[in-house]
Coordinates of C-alpha atoms and ligand atoms in Angstrom, one line a residue:
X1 CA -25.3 -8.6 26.0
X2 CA -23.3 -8.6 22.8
X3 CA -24.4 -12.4 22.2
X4 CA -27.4 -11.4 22.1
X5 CA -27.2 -9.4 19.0
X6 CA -27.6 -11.0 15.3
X7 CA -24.4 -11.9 13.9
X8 CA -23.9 -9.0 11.9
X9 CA -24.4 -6.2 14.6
X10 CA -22.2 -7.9 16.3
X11 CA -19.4 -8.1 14.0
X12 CA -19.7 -4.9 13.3
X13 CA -20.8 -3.2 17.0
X14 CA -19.8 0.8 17.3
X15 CA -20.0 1.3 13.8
X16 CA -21.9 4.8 13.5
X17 CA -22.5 5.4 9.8
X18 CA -26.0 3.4 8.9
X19 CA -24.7 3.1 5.3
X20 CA -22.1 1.0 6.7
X21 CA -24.9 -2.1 7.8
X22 CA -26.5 -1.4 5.1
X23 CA -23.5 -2.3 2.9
X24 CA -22.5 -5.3 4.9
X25 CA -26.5 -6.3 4.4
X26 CA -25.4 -7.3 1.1
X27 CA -23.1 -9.3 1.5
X28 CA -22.5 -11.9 -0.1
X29 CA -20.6 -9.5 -2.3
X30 CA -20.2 -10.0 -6.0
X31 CA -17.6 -9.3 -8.7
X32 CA -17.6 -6.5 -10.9
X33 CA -16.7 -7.5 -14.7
X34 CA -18.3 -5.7 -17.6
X35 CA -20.5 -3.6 -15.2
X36 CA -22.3 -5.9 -13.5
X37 CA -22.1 -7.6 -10.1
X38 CA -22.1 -11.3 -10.5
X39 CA -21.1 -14.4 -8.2
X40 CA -18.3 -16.4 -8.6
X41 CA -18.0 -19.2 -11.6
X42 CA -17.7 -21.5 -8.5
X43 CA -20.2 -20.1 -6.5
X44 CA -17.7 -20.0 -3.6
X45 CA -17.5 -17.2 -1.1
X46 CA -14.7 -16.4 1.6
X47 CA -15.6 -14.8 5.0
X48 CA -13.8 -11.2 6.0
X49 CA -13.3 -10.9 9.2
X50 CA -13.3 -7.9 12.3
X51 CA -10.2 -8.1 13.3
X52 CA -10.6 -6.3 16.6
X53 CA -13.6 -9.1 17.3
X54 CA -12.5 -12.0 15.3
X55 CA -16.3 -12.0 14.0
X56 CA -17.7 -12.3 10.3
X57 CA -18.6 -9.3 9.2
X58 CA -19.2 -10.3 5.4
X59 CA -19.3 -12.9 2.9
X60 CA -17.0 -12.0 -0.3
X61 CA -17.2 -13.7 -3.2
X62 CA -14.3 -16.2 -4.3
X63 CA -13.3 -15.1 -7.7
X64 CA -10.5 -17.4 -9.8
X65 CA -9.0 -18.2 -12.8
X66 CA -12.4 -18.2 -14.5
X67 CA -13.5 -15.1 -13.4
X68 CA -10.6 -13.5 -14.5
X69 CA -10.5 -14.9 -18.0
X70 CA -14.0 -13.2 -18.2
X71 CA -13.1 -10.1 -16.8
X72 CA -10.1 -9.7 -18.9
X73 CA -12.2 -10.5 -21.9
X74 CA -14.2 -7.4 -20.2
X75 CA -11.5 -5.1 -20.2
X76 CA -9.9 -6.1 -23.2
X77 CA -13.4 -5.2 -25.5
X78 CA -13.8 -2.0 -23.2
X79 CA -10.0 -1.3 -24.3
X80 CA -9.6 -2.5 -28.3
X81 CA -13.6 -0.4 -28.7
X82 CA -11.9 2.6 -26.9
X83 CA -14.6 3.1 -24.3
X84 CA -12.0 4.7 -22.4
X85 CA -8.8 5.7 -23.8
X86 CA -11.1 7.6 -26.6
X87 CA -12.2 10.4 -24.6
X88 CA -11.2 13.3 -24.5
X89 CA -8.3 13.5 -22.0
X90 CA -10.4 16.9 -20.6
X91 CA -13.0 14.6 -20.2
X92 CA -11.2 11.3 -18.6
X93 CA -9.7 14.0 -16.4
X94 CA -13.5 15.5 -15.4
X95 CA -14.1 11.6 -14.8
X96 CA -11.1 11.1 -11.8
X97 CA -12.7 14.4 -10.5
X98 CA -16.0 12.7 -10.1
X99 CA -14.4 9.5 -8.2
X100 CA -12.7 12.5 -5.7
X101 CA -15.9 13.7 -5.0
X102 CA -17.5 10.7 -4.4
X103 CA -14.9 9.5 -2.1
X104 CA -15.6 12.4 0.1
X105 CA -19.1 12.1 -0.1
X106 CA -18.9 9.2 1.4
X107 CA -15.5 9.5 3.5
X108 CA -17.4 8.8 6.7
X109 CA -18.8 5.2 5.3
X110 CA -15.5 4.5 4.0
X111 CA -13.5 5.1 7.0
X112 CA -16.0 3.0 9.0
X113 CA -15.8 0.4 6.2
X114 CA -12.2 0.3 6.1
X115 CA -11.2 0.3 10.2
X116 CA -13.9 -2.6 10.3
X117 CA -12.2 -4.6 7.9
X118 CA -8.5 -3.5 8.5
X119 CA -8.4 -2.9 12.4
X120 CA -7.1 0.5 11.8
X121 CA -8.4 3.6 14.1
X122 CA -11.5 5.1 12.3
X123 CA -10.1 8.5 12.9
X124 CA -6.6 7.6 10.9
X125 CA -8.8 5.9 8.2
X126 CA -10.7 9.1 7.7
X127 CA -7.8 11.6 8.0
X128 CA -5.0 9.4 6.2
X129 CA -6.6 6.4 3.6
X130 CA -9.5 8.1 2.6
X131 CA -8.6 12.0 2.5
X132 CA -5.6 10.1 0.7
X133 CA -7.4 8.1 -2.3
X134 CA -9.8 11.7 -2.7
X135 CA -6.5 13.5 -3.0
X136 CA -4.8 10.9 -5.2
X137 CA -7.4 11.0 -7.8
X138 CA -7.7 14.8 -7.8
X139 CA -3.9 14.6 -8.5
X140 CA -4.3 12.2 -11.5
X141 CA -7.4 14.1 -12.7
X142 CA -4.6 16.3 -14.0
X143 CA -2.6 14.2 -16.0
X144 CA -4.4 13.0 -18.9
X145 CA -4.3 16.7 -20.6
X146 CA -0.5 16.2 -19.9
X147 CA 0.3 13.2 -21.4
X148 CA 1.9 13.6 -24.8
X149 CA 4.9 12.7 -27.0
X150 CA 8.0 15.1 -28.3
X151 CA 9.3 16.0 -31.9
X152 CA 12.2 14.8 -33.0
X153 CA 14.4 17.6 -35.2
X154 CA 17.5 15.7 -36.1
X155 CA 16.3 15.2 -39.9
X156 CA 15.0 17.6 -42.4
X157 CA 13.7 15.4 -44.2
X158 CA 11.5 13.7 -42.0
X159 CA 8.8 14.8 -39.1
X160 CA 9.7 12.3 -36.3
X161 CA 7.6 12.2 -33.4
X162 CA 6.4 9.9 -30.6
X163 CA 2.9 8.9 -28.6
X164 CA 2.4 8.3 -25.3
X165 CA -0.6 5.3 -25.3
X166 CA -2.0 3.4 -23.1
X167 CA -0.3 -0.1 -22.1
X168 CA -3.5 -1.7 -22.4
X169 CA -5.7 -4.4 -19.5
X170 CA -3.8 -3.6 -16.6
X171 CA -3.7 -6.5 -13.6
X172 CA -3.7 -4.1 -10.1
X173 CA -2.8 -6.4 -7.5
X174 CA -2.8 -4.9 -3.9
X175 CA -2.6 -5.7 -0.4
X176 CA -4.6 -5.4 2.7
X177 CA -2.6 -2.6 4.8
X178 CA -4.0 0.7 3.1
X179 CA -6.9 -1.3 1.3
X180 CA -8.6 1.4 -0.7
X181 CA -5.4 4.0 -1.1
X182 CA -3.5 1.2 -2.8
X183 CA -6.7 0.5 -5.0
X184 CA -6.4 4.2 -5.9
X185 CA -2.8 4.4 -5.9
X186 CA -2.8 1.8 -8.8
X187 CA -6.5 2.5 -10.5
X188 CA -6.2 6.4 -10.5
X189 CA -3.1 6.5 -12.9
X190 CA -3.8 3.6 -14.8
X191 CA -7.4 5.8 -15.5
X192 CA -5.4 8.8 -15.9
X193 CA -3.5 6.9 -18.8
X194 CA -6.3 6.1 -20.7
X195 CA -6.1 1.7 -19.6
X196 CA -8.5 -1.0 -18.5
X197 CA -8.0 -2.9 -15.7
X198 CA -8.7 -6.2 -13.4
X199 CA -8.5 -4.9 -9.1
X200 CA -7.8 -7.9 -7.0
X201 CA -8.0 -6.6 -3.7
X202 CA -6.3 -8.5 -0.6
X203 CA -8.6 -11.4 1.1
X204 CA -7.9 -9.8 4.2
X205 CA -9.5 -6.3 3.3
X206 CA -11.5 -6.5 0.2
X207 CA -15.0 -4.2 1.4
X208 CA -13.6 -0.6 0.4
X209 CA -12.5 -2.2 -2.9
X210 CA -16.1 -3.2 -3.6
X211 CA -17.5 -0.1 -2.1
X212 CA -14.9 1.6 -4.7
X213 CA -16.5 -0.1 -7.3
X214 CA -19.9 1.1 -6.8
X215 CA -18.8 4.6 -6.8
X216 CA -16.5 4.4 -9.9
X217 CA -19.9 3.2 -11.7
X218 CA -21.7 6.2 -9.9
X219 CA -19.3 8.1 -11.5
X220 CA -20.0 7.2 -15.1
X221 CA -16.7 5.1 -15.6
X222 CA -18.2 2.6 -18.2
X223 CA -18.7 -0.9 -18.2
X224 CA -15.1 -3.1 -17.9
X225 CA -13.1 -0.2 -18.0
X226 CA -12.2 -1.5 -14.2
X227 CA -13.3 -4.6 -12.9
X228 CA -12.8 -5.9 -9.4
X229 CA -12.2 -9.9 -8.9
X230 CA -12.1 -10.4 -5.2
X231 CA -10.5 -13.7 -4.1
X232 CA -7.0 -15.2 -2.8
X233 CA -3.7 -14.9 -4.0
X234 CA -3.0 -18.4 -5.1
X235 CA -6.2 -18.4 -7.2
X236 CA -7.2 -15.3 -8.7
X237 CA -4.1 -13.3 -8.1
X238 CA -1.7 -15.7 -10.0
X239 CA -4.6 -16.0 -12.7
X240 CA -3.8 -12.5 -12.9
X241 CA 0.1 -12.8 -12.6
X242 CA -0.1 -15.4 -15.8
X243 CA -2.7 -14.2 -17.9
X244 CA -1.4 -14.3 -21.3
X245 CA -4.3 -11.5 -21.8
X246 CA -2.9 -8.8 -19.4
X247 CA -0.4 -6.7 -20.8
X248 CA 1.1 -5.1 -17.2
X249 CA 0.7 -6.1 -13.5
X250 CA 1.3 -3.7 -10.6
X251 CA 1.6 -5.0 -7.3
X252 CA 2.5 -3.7 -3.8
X253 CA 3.0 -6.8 -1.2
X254 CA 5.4 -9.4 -0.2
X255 CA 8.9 -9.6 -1.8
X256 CA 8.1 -13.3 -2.1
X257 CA 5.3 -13.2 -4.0
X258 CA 6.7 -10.3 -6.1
X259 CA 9.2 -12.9 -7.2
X260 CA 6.5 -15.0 -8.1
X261 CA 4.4 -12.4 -9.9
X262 CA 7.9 -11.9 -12.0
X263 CA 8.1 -15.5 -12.6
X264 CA 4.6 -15.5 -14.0
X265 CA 4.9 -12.5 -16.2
X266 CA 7.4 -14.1 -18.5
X267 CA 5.1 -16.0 -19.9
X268 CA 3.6 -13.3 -22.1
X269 CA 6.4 -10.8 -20.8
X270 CA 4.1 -8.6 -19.4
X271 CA 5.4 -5.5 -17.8
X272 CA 6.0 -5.7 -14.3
X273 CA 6.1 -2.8 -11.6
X274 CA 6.8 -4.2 -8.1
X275 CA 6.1 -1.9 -4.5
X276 CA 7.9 -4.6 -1.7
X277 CA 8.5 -4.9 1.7
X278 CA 11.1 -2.9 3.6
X279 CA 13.3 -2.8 6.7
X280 CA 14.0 1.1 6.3
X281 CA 16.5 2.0 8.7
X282 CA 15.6 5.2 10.9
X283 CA 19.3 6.7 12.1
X284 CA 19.5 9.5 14.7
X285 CA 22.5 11.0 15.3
X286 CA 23.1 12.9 18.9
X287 CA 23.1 16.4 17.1
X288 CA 19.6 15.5 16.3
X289 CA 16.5 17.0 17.6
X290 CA 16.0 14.4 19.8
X291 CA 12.5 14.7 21.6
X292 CA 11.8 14.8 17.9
X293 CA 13.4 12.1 16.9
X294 CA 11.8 9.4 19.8
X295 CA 8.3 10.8 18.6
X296 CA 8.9 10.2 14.9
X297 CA 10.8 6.9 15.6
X298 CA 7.6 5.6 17.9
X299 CA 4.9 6.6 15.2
X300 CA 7.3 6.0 12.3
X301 CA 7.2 2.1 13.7
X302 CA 4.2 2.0 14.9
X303 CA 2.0 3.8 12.6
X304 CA -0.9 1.1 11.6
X305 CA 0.5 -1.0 14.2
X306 CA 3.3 -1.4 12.3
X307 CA 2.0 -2.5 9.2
X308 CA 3.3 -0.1 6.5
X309 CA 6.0 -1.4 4.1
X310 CA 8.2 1.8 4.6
X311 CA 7.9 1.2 8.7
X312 CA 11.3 2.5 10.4
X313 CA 11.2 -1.1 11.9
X314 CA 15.6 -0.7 12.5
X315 CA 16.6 2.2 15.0
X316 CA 20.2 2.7 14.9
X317 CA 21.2 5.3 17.6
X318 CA 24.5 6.5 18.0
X319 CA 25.8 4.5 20.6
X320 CA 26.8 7.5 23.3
X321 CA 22.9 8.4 23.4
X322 CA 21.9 5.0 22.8
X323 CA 20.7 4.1 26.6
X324 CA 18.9 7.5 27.2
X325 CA 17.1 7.6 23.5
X326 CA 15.4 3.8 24.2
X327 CA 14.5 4.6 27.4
X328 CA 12.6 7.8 26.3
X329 CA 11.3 6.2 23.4
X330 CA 9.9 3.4 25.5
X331 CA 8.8 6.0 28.4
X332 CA 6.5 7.3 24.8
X333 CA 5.5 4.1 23.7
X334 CA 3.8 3.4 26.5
X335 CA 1.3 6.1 25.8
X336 CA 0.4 3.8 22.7
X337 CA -2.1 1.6 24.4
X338 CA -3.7 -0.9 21.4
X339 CA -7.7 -0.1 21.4
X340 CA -10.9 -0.2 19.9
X341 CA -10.3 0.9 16.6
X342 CA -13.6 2.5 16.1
X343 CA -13.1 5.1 19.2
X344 CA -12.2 8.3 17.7
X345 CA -9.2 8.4 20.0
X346 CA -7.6 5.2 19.7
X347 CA -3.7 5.7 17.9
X348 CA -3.2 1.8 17.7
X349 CA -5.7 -0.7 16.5
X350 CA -5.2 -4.6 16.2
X351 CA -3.3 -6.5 13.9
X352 CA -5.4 -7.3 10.5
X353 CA -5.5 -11.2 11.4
X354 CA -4.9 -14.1 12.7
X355 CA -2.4 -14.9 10.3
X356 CA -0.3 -11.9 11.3
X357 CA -1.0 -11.9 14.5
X358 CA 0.5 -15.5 15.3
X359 CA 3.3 -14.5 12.6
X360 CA 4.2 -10.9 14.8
X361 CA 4.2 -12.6 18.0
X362 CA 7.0 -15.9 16.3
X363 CA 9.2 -13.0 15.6
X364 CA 8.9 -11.8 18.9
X365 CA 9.9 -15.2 20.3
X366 CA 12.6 -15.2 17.5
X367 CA 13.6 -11.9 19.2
X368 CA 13.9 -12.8 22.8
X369 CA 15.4 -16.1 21.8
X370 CA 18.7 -14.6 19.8
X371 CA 19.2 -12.0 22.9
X372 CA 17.8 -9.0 22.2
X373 CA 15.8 -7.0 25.4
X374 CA 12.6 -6.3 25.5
X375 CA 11.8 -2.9 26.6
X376 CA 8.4 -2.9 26.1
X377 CA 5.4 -5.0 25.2
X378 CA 6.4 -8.4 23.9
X379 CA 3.0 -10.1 24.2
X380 CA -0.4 -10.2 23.0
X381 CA -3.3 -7.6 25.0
X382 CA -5.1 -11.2 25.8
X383 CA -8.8 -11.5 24.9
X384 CA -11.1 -11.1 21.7
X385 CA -9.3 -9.3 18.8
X386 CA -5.9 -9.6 16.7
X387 CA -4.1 -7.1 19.3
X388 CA -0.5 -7.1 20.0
X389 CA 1.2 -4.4 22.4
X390 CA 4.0 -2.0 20.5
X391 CA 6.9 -3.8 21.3
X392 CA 10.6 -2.5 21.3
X393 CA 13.6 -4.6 21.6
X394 CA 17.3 -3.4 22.5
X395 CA 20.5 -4.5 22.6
X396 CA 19.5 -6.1 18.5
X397 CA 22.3 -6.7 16.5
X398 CA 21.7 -6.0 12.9
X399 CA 22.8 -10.0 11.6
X400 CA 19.4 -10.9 14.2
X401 CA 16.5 -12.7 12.3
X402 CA 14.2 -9.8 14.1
X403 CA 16.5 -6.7 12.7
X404 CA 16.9 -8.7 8.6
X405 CA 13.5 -9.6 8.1
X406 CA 9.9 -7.8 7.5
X407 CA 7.7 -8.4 10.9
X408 CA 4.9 -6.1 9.2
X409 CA 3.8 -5.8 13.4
X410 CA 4.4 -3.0 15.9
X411 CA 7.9 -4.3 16.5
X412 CA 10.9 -2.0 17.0
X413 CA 14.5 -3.2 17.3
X414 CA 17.0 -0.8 18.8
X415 CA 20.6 -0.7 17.3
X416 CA 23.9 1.0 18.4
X417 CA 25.7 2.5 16.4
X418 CA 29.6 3.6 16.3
X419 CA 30.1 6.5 14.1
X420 CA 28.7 7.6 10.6
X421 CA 30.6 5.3 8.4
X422 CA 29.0 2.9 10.7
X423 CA 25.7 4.1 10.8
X424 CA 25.6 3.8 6.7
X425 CA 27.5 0.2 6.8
X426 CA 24.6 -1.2 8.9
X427 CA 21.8 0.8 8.1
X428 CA 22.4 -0.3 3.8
X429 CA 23.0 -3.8 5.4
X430 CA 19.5 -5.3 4.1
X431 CA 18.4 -7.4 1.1
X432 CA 15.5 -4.1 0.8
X433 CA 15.7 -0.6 -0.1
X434 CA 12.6 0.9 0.3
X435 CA 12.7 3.8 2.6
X436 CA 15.0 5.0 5.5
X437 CA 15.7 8.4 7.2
X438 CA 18.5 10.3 9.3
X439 CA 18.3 12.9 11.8
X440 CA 20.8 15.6 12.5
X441 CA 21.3 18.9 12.9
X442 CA 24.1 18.9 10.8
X443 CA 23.1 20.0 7.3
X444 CA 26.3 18.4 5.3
X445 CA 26.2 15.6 7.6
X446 CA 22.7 14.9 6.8
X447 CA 23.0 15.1 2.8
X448 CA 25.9 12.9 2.9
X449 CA 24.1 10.0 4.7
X450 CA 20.4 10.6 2.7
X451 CA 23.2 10.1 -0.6
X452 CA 24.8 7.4 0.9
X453 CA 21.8 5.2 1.7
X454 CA 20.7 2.9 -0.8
X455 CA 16.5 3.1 -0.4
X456 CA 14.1 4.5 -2.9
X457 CA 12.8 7.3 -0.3
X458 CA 15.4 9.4 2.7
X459 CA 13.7 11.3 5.5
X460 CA 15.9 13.8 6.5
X461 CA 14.5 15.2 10.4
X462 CA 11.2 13.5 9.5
X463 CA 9.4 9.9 9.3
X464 CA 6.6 8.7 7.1
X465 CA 5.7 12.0 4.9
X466 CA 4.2 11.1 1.3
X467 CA 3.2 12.9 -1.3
X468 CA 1.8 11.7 -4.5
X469 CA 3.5 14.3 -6.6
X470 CA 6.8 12.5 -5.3
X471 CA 8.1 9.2 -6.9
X472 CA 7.7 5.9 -4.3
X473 CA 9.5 3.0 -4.5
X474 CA 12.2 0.7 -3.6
X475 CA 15.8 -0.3 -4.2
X476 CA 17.0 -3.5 -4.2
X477 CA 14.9 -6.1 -3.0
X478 CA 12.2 -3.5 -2.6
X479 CA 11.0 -3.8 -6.0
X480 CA 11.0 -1.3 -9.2
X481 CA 9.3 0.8 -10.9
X482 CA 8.2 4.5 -9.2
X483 CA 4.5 5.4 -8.0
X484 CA 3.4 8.7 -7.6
X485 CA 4.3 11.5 -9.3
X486 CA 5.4 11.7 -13.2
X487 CA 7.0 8.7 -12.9
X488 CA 4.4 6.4 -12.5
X489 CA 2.9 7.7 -15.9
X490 CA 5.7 5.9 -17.5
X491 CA 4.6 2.7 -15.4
X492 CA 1.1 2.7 -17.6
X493 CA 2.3 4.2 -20.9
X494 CA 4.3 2.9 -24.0
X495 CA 5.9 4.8 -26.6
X496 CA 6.0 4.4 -30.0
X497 CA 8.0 6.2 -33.0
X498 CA 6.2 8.0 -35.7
X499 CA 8.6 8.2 -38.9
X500 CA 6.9 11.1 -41.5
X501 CA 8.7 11.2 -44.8
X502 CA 8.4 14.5 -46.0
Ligands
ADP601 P1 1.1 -9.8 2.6 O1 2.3 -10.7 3.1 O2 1.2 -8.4 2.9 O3 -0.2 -10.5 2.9 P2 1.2 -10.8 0.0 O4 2.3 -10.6 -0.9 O5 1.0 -12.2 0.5 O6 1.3 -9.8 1.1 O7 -0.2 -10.4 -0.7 C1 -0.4 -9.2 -1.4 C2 -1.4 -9.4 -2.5 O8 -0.9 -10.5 -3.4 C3 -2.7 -10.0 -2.1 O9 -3.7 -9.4 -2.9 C4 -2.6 -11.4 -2.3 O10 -3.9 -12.1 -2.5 C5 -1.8 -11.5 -3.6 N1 -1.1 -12.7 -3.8 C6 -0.6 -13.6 -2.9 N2 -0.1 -14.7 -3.5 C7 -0.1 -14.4 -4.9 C8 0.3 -15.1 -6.0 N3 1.0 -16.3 -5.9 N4 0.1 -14.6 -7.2 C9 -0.5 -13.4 -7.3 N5 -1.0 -12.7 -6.3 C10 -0.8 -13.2 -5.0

């Protein structure tokens, strides 16, 4: 029956929310620069695909170098005429208000929106990505009235004091496993701080970026204050990297491609913030909580099937409760059958391509190959759709490809450890730093290790927990530079010195 249906209703079959064909209707979808939707220079489009059908569910368009030379000439004239950055911060902050709103308004499109083009379950979408990017602007909306400089006293002869401006066109370069709450997590505080700004969303996931669009011009935002250039990494994303007109890039992906982005900063020496990948180690000791601990472990791993840059892809368990802890935490995995993401109940959806599917399922080769046990999983579901089953491996030693390098899959590797000196050793033995946790019930036990681990975020007796009002970012290889909280305001400010001679 389902080849019967038009290509479109097809690609996009159980979605609920009528808004949601009515969007994909449109497609091909254009680029926003200077407040209007336009094609690409090269007339080129890319398709974006449903990963739990592997069917075209919209043509984007392919936005280069050319499009971003116009849409930096965009945000530069919306910048230098102070379109933005002039108003009031009261006002600005009124603005990200608006762009919450909105978000919920249409929380139920977006969800759909974002599960159809990611593969994640529409119910996580909705309580997680998009309650997320609403709360991440409401957060921001309270920052521009709190951005300001200090006095300086140490001369009585002078009034010395600095401001806090804007950097100026900001390149936001994101990628495709929280599409629109990395959009948000990048646009809302570059907003907050009174910048313009070029969004290239990831070729994998760019609808809610678009659909973003349309509501931050609902809003009122005005014209090339953000523009969105949708299109690949090699093309419009080092266009971005290199622009000599782009004063700061952010990006959250790949530690390789961070290194590029570096690279191609230097030419203008932009300023560079850099969110990387991860391989956070998750260490439970046996005074832990430990029917706790396998819960948190699973969904720490598996959360997005795995596809979260702070996963807790390493499991080091104390070697005395190793056996008994991977047997329960496979006896739990197994309740996390891979389904159709757009069922309310599904916990696991597909991987978000083909790309990362055959990539997930290499490493799982790699895996088996070097030694290590599967447990669980270990294969593909079979069929239509990007789906691979949560897999755990035991018996990994820490120097295995599978336990030193980001699978960015539902892939678990089980370690043994000896004692807490141990524990540390291994669990710091990574060329990342982004995240990492440690359970015990031993309160001294448990600061010492959180100090002793070098990663930009410790859960202590919990997995996963965010909070925008908390600094995120990485150590190491993991990149620099702190989203969220205060901190991130220094990410899309600069400072300058005001000498008064009195
Ligand atoms: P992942 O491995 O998670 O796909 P990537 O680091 O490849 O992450 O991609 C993250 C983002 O970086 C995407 O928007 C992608 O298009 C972009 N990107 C990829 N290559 C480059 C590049 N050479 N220069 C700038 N951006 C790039």
């Amino acid at each position: 029956m389902a080849a019967a249906l038009p290509a479109l209703e097809r690609a996009a079959q159980g979605a609920k929310v009528g808004a949601v064909l009515d969007f994909l209707r449109r497609s091909p979808t254009k680029l926003l620069i200077d407040g209007k939707w336009t094609a690409a220079k090269s007339g080129k489009t890319f398709e974006t695909i449903n990963p739990a059908n592997e069917e075209v569910l919209a043509l984007v368009a392919e936005g280069d170098k050319a499009d971003v030379d116009e849409a930096v000439v965009a945000a530069r004239r919306a910048f230098e005429e102070g379109r933005w950055r002039t108003i009031t911060p009261h006002q600005r902050g009124r603005y990200l208000l608006r762009i919450a709103e909105l978000i919920d308004k249409y929380a139920d499109e977006l969800a759909e929106l974002e599960s159809l083009d990611n593969g994640k379950p529409v119910a996580q979408a909705r309580t997680i990505d998009i309650a997320g990017a609403a709360g991440i602007f409401r957060y921001f909306a309270g920052w521009p009235s709190k951005i300001y400089g200090e006095t300086n006293p140490s001369d009585p002869g002078m009034f010395n004091y600095t401001l806090r401006e804007p950097i100026g066109v900001c390149g936001l370069i994101i990628p495709w496993n929280f599409p629109l709450m990395m959009a948000v997590t990048k646009i809302a505080p570059a907003l907050a701080c009174g910048n313009t700004m070029i969004l290239k969303p990831a070729e994998q996931t760019p609808l809610t970026a678009i659909r973003l669009g349309e509501l931050l011009q609902e809003a009122g935002i005005p014209d090339g204050v953000v523009n969105i250039i949708t299109g690949f990494g090699p093309g419009a994303g080092s266009a971005i990297a290199e622009h000599p007109g782009i004063d700061k890039v952010a990006f959250t992906g790949s530690t390789e491609v961070g290194k590029l982005i570096l690279q191609a900063s230097a030419g203008n020496l932009k300023r560079v913030s850099l969110e990387l990948g991860g391989k956070s180690p998750n260490i439970v000791f046996p005074d832990a909580d430990l029917a706790s601990a396998v819960k948190n472990a699973m969904t720490g791993v598996f959360y997005n099937s795995g596809q979260v840059c702070a996963a807790g892809t390493r499991i080091f368990v104390q070697r005395d409760i190793y056996d008994n802890f991977v047997a329960d935490l496979t006896a739990a995995s197994e309740r996390m059958t891979p389904g159709n993401p757009l069922d309310p109940q599904t916990r696991l959806g597909p991987v978000v391509s083909r790309e990362q599917f055959d990539r997930v399922l290499g490493y799982v080769t790699a895996g088996r190959h070097e030694g290590a046990r599967v447990t669980i999983g270990g294969e593909a579901v079979g069929g239509k759709g990007y789906y691979v089953k949560p897999t755990i491996f035991a018996d990994v030693r820490n120097d295995m490809k599978i336990a030193q390098e980001e699978i960015f899959g539902p892939v678990a590797a089980a370690i043994p450890f000896k004692d807490e000196d141990d524990a540390v050793l291994q669990g710091n033995a990574t060329t990342y730093g982004l995240a990492a946790a440690v359970w015990s019930r031993d309160i001294r036990r448990a600061h010492r290790v959180a100090r002793a681990l070098k990663a930009g975020t410790v859960w202590v007796n919990c997995y996963g927990v965010t909070d925008t009002a908390m600094p995120f970012g990485g150590y190491k290889q993991s990149g620099f530079g702190r989203e969220g909280s205060r901190h991130v305001i220094d990410l899309f400010t600069q400072i300058k010195s005001v000498y008064v001679k009195l």
